[in-house]
XYZ file of C-alpha atoms in Angstrom:
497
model
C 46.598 35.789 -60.826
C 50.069 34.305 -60.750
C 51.506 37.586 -59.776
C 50.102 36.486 -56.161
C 52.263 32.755 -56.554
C 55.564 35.407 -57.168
C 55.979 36.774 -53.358
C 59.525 37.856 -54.044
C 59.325 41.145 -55.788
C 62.623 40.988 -57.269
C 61.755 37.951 -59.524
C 58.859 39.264 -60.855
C 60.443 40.676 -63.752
C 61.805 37.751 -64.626
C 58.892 36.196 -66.302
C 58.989 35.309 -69.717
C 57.789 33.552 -72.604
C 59.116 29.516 -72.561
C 60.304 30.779 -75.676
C 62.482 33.613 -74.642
C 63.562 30.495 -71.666
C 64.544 28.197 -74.029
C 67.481 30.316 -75.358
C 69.516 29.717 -72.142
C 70.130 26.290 -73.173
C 72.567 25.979 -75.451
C 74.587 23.012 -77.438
C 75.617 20.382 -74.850
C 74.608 21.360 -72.048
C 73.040 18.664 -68.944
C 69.761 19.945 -68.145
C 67.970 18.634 -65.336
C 64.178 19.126 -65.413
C 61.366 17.977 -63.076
C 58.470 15.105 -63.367
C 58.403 12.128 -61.521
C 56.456 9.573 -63.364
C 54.334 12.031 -65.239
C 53.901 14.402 -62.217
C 55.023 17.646 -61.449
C 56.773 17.578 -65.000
C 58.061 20.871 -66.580
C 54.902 21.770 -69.174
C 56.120 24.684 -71.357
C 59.966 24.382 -71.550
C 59.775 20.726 -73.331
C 57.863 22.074 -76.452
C 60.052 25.605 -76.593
C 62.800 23.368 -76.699
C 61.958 20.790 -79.234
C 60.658 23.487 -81.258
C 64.178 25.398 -80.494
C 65.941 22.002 -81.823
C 64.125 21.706 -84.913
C 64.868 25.294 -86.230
C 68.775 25.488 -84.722
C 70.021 21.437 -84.275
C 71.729 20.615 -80.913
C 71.575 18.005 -78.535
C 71.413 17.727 -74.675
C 72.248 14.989 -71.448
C 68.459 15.221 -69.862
C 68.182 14.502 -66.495
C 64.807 14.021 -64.763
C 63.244 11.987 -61.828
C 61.265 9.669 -63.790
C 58.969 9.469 -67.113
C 57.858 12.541 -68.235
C 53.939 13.138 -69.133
C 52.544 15.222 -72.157
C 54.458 13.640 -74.512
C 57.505 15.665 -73.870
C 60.264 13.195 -74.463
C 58.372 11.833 -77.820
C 58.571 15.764 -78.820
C 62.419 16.143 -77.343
C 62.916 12.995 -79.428
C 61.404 13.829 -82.216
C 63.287 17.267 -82.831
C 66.172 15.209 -82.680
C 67.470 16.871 -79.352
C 68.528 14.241 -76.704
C 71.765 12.619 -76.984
C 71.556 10.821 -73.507
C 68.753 10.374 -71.373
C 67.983 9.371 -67.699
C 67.033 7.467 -65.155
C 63.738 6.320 -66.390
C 61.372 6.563 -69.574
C 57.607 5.256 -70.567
C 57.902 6.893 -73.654
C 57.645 4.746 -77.359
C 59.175 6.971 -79.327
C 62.252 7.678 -77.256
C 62.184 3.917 -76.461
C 62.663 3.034 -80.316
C 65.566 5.694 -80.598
C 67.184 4.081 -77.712
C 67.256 0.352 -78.999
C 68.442 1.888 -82.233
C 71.297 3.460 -80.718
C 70.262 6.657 -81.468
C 69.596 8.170 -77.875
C 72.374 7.193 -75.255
C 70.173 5.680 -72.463
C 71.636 4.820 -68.527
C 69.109 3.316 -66.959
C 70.176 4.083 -63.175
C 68.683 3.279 -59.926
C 66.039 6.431 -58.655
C 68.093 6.500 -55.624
C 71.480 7.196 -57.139
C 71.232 9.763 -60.268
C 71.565 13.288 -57.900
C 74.565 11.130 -56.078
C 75.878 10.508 -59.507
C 75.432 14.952 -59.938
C 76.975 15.428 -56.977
C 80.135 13.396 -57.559
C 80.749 15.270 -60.969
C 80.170 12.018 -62.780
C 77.838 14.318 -65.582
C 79.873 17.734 -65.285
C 78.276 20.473 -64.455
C 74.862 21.023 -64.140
C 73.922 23.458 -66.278
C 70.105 24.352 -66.447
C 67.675 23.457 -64.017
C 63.684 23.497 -64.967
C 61.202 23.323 -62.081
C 57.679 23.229 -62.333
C 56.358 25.021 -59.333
C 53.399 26.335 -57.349
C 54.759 29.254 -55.980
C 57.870 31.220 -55.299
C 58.184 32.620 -51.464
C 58.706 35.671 -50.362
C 62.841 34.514 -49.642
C 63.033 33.160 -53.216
C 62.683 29.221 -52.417
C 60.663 26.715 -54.612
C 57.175 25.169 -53.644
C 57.101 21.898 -55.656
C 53.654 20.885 -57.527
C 52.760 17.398 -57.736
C 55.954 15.556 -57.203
C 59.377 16.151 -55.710
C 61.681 13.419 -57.594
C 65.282 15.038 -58.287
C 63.691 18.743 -58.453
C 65.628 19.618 -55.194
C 68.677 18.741 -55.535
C 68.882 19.975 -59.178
C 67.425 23.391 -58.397
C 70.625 23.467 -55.574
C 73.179 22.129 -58.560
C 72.560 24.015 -61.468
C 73.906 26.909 -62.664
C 70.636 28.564 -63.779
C 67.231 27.322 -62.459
C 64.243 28.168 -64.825
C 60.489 28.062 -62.749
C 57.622 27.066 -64.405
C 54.395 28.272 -62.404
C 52.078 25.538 -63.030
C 48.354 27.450 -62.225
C 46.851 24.280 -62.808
C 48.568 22.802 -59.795
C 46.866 23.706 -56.593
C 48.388 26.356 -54.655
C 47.787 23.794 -51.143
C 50.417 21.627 -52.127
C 52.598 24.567 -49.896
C 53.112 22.460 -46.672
C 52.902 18.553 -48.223
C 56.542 18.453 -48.732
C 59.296 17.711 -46.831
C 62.730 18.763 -48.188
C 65.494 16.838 -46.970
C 69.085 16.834 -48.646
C 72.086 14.753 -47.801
C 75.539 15.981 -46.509
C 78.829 15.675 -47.797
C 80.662 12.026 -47.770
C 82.243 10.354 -45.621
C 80.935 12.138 -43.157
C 77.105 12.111 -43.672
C 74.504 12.446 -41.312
C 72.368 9.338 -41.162
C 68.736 10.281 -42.844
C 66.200 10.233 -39.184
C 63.417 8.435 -40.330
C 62.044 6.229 -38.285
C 58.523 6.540 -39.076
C 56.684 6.813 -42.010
C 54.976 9.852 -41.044
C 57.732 11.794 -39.944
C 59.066 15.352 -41.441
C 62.880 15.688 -40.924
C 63.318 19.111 -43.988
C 61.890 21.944 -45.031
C 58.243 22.522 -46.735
C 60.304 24.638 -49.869
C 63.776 24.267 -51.908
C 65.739 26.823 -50.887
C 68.366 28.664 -53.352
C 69.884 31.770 -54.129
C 67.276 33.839 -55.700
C 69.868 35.142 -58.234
C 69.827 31.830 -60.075
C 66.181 32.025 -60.718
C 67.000 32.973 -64.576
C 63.616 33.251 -65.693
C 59.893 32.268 -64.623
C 57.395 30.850 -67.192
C 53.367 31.038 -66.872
C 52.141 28.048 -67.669
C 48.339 26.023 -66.921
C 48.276 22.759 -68.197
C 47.059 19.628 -65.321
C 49.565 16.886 -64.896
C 49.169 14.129 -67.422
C 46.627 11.463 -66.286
C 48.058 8.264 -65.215
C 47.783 5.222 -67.913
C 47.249 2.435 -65.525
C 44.480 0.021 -66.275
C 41.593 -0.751 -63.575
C 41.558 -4.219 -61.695
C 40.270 -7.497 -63.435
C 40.051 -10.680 -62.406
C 43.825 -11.954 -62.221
C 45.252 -9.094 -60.596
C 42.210 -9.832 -57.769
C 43.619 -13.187 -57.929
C 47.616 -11.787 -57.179
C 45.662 -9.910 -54.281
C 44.152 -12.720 -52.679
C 47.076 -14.983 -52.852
C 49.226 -12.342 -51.090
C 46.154 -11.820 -48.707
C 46.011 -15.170 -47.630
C 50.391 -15.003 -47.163
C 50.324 -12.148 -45.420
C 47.319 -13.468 -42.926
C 49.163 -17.085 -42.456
C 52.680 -15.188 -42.027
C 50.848 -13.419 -38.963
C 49.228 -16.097 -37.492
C 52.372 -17.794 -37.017
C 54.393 -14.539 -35.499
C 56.663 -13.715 -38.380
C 54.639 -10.397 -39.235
C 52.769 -8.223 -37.128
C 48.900 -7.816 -37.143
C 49.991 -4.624 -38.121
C 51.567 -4.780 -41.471
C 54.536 -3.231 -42.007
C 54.552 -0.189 -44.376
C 54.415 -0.978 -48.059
C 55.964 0.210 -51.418
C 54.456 -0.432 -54.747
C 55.780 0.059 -57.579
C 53.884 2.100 -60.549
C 51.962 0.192 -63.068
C 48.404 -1.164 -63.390
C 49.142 -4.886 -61.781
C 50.854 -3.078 -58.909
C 48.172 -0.572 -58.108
C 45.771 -3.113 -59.029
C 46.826 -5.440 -56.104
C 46.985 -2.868 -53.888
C 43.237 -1.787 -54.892
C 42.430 -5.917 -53.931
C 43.091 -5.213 -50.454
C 40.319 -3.445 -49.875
C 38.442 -6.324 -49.170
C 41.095 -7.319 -46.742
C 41.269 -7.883 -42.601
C 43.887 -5.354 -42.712
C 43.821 -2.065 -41.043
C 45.968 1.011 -40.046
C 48.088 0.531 -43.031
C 51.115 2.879 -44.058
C 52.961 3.669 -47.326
C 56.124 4.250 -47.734
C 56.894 4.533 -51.707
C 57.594 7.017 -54.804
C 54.631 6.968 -56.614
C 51.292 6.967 -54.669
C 48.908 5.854 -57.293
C 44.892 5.575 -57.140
C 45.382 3.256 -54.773
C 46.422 4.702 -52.019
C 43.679 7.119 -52.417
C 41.066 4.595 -52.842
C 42.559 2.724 -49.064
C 42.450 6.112 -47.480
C 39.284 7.010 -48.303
C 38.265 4.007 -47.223
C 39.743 4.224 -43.922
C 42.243 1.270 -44.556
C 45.830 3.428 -45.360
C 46.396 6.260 -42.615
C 49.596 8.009 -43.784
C 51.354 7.900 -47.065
C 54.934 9.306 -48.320
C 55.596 9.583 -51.732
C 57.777 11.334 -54.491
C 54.756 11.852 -56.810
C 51.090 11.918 -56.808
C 50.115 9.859 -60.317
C 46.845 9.594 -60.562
C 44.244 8.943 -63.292
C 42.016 11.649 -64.219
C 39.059 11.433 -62.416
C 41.635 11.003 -59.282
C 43.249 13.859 -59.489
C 39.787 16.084 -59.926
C 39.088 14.373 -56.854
C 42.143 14.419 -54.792
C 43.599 17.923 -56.132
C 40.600 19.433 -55.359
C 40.086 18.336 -51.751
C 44.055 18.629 -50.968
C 42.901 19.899 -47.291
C 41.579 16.601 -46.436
C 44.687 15.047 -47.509
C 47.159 17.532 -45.577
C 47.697 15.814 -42.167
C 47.922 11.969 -44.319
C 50.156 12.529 -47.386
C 54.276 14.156 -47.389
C 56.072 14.323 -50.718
C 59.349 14.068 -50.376
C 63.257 13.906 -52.612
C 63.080 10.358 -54.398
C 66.586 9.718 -52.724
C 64.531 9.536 -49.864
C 61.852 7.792 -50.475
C 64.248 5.046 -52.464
C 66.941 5.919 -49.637
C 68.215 2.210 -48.569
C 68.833 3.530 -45.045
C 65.148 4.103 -44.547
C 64.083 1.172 -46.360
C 65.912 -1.219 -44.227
C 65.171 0.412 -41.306
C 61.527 0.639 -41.674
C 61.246 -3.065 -42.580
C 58.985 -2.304 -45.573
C 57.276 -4.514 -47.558
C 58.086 -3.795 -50.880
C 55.842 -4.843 -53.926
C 57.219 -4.718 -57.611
C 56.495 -5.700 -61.138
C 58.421 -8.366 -63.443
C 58.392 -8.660 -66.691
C 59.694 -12.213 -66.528
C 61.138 -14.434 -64.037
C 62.971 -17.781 -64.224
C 63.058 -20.926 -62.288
C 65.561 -20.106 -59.902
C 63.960 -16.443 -59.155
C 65.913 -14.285 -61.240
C 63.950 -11.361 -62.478
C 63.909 -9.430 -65.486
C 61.669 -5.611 -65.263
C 63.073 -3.530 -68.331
C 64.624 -6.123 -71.336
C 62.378 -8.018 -73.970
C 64.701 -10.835 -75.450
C 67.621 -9.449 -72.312
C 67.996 -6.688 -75.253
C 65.287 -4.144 -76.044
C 64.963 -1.268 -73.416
C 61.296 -0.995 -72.033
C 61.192 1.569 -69.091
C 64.103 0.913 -66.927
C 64.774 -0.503 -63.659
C 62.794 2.662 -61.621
C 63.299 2.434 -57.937
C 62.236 -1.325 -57.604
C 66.216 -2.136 -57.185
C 66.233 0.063 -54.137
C 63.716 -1.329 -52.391
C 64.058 -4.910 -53.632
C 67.459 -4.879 -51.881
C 66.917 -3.471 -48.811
C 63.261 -4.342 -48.201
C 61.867 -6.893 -45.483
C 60.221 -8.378 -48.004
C 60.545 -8.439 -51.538
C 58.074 -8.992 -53.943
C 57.419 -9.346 -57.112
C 53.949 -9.642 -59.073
C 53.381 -10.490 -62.802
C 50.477 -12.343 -64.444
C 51.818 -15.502 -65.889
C 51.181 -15.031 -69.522
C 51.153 -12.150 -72.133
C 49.777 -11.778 -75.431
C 47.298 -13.993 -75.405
C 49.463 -17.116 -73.827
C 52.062 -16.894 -76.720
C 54.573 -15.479 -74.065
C 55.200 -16.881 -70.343
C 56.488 -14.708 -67.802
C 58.224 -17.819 -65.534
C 61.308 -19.237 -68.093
C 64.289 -21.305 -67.554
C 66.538 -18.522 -67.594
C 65.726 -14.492 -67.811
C 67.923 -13.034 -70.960
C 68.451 -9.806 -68.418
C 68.855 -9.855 -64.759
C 67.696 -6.673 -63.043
C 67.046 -8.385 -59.573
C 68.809 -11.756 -58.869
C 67.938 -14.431 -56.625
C 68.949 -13.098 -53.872
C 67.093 -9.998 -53.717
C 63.524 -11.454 -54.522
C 61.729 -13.080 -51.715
C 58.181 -13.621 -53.132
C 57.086 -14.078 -56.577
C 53.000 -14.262 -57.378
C 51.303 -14.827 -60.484
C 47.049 -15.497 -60.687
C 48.629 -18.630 -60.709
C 49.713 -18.649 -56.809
C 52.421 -17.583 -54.604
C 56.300 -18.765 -54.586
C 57.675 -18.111 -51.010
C 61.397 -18.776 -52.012
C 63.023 -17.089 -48.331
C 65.711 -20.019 -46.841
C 65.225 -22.322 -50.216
C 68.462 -23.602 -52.163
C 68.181 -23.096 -56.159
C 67.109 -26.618 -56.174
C 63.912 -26.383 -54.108
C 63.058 -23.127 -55.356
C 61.946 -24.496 -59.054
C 59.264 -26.730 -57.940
C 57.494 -24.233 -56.155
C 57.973 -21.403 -59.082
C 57.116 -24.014 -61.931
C 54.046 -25.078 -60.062
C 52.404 -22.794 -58.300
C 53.300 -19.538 -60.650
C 53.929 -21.025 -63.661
C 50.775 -20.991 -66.668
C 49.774 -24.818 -66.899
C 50.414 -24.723 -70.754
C 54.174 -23.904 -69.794
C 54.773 -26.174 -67.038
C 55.722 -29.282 -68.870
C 58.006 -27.759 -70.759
C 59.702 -25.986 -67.782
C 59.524 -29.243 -66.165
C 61.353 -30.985 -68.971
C 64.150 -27.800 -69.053
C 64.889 -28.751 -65.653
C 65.357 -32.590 -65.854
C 67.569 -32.370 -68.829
C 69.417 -29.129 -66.596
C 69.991 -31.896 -64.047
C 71.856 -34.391 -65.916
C 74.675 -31.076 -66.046
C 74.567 -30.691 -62.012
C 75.808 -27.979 -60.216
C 74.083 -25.346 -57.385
C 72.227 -23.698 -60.110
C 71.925 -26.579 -62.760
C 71.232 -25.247 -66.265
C 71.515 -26.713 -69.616
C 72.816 -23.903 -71.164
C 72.092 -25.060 -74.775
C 68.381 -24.671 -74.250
C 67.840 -21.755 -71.409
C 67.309 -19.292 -74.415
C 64.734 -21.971 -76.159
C 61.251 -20.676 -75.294
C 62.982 -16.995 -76.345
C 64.599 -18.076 -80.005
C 60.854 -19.677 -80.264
C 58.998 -16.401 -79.478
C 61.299 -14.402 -82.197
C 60.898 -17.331 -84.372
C 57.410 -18.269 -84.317
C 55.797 -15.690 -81.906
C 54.772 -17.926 -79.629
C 56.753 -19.529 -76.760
C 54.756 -23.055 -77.374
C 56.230 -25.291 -79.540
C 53.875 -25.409 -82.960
């Protein structure tokens, strides 16, 4: 009964339909509201509100940690309720509105959106909605599934709205670890120094007084969207396998890797799934989404601790994972995503961090969230913090797309998310680019030719000798970088006809 997940007697009478909920957000307001890359995402409160839009018209700055599941920002869309949107979205219906202008989109690094809060830069925070397992007997918040901004927005707002999930198991009490920053300038540094440790508290601790009302929901987290292994993603695996092998044999890593980050996404959790077949043991995660494969490595015995922001899982994962939580406990800590995308820890810990491009160019430039440099996939996610601050920096794409008509290495990327000097490593099926102490120069051979599709490398090859005849550090001929682009919108096909 969820009357047992409501230890404080003095909220209990604040449950409520989502409904009845709904009416305490008004015209305007910012609402912050949990899910971190469909996990832990409010349930209820989405629909009351769309259907609240559609019958009395007003729109709303929504904050969350990441993409929300259920469809919740196709049905906020829809009802014609968001006027500006953030840090991160999957979804295709809000991405349309946003590359028509219609939704005000700022696609932010995960590790600076609550700093933005904090500063004032949205206002006030008005409404806070939390999806929770339980409320304890003080008043403070147990997370469900994820963590992401849920903290720091249930501490900002004005009015915090709970949404007991009775879906989400009840022995996620315990598996977080609740850590928020001081005050600048005179902040106390964030003491992590292993991936394993817990420097917060297990709950989100606020006045009980802004609890403004409690909603009853049971519906699982959405099931993760990512698509199993296949045979060039196996191919990414073994070519960072055999790097990460030679890089220890000659002393520049330890046997011991250090802890890794991947970002969400089928090729990244499909790589990760490749090294199960690998020589490498005792390894650690330190990331924001831990995806099926992390699971998969720790039950194999190859991953022994984990920290996260979100547990996104696909379906038959989360059967298997939610409902044997207790052999998880002592492996797995969910934490604030401006932790686990906090630059202090990243650099400190040395991680290896492993991303996803959509494209990269010949110089290692790297473009994650713009077809053509101008239509909004997802957004940059946390890849920015880590890419910057990680030991190494990677990032994995297969060469082509739809059917070879696109190629993910060009002469130039139309959008820069991560420049050159922030990506280390890029892999295709094709092979590995190790671009660490190369000039621009010597940098294109080994992207053309070892990541490059062989139906695009003689045209790259031929960009760069006519770039030459310009010179300069970074030579470019500036009147074809965009070529193999105008050709895809063109033609639909990056090959010439």
């Amino acid at each position: 009964m969820y009357q047992d997940r409501i230890r404080m007697r003095a909220l209990k009478d604040r449950v409520m339909s989502a409904d009845e909920a709904a009416t305490l957000v008004q015209d305007g307001m910012v609402v912050g509201m949990s899910g971190f890359t469909r996990a832990g995402d409010a349930k209820d409160m989405p629909v009351a509100l769309a259907k609240r839009a559609r019958e009395q018209p007003m729109k709303i700055t929504l904050i969350t940690g990441a993409s929300l599941g259920h469809d919740s920002d196709k049905a906020l869309t829809e009802a014609g309720l968001l006027a500006r949107r953030l840090p991160f979205q999957v979804d295709a219906t809000l991405r349309s509105a946003i590359n028509r202008g219609e939704v005000m989109f700022v696609d932010q690094h995960l590790s600076e959106t609550v700093e933005f809060l904090r500063a004032g830069q949205f206002g006030r925070l008005d409404v806070a909605v939390i999806e929770a397992v339980a409320i304890t007997e003080d008043g403070s918040i147990v997370p469900s599934s994820s963590v992401g901004n849920s903290a720091s927005f249930a501490i900002l707002a004005d009015k915090v709205i709970v949404e007991i999930n009775l879906a989400q198991p009840v022995e996620f009490e315990g598996m977080h670890d609740i850590w928020i920053p001081g005050h600048r300038p005179h902040r106390e540094p964030l003491p992590i120094v292993n991936v394993s440790d817990r420097v917060g508290r297990t709950t989100v601790k606020i006045p009980p007084e802004k609890i403004a009302a409690i909603i009853i929901t049971d519906t699982p987290d959405s099931a993760s969207t990512v698509q199993p292994a296949d045979a060039e993603t196996q191919a990414i695996a073994n070519h960072l396998i055999e790097f990460f092998t030679h890089e220890v044999k000659r002393g520049r890593m330890p046997a011991r890797l250090p802890a890794i980050q991947s970002g969400i996404g089928t090729i990244a959790n499909a790589v990760l799934t490749g090294f199960l077949e690998s020589p490498f043991e005792h390894l650690t995660m330190y990331s924001e989404v831990l995806q099926d494969s992390t699971f998969e490595l720790m039950d194999a015995g190859k991953l022994d601790f984990a920290s996260g922001s979100s547990i996104t899982v696909s379906q038959p994962m989360q059967q298997r994972v939610f409902q044997n939580l207790a052999r998880y406990r002592d492996k797995l800590v969910l934490r604030p995503q401006e932790v686990s995308n906090h630059p202090e820890v990243i650099r400190r810990l040395g991680l290896i961090a492993l991303n996803t491009a959509l494209e990269a160019d010949i110089y290692g430039n790297v473009n994650s969230t713009h077809v053509y440099g101008t239509h909004m996939m997802n957004g940059i996610g946390g890849s920015g913090d880590f890419a910057r601050n990680a030991f190494l920096a990677i990032f994995a794409t297969k060469s082509v797309a739809k059917g070879g008509k696109v190629s993910s290495i060009v002469p130039m990327v139309p959008h820069v998310d991560h420049n050159e000097h922030d990506v280390d490593l890029i892999v295709t099926e094709q092979g590995l680019a190790d671009l660490r102490t190369l000039a621009p120069r010597e940098r294109v051979r080994l992207i053309v030719e070892n990541c490059a599709h062989p139906a695009y490398r003689d045209l790259l090859r031929d960009y760069y000798q006519d770039a030459l005849k310009y010179g300069g550090q970074t030579p470019h001929a500036l009147e074809r970088a965009y070529e193999m682009h105008i050709r895809l919108r063109d033609s639909g096909s990056m090959l010439p006809q």
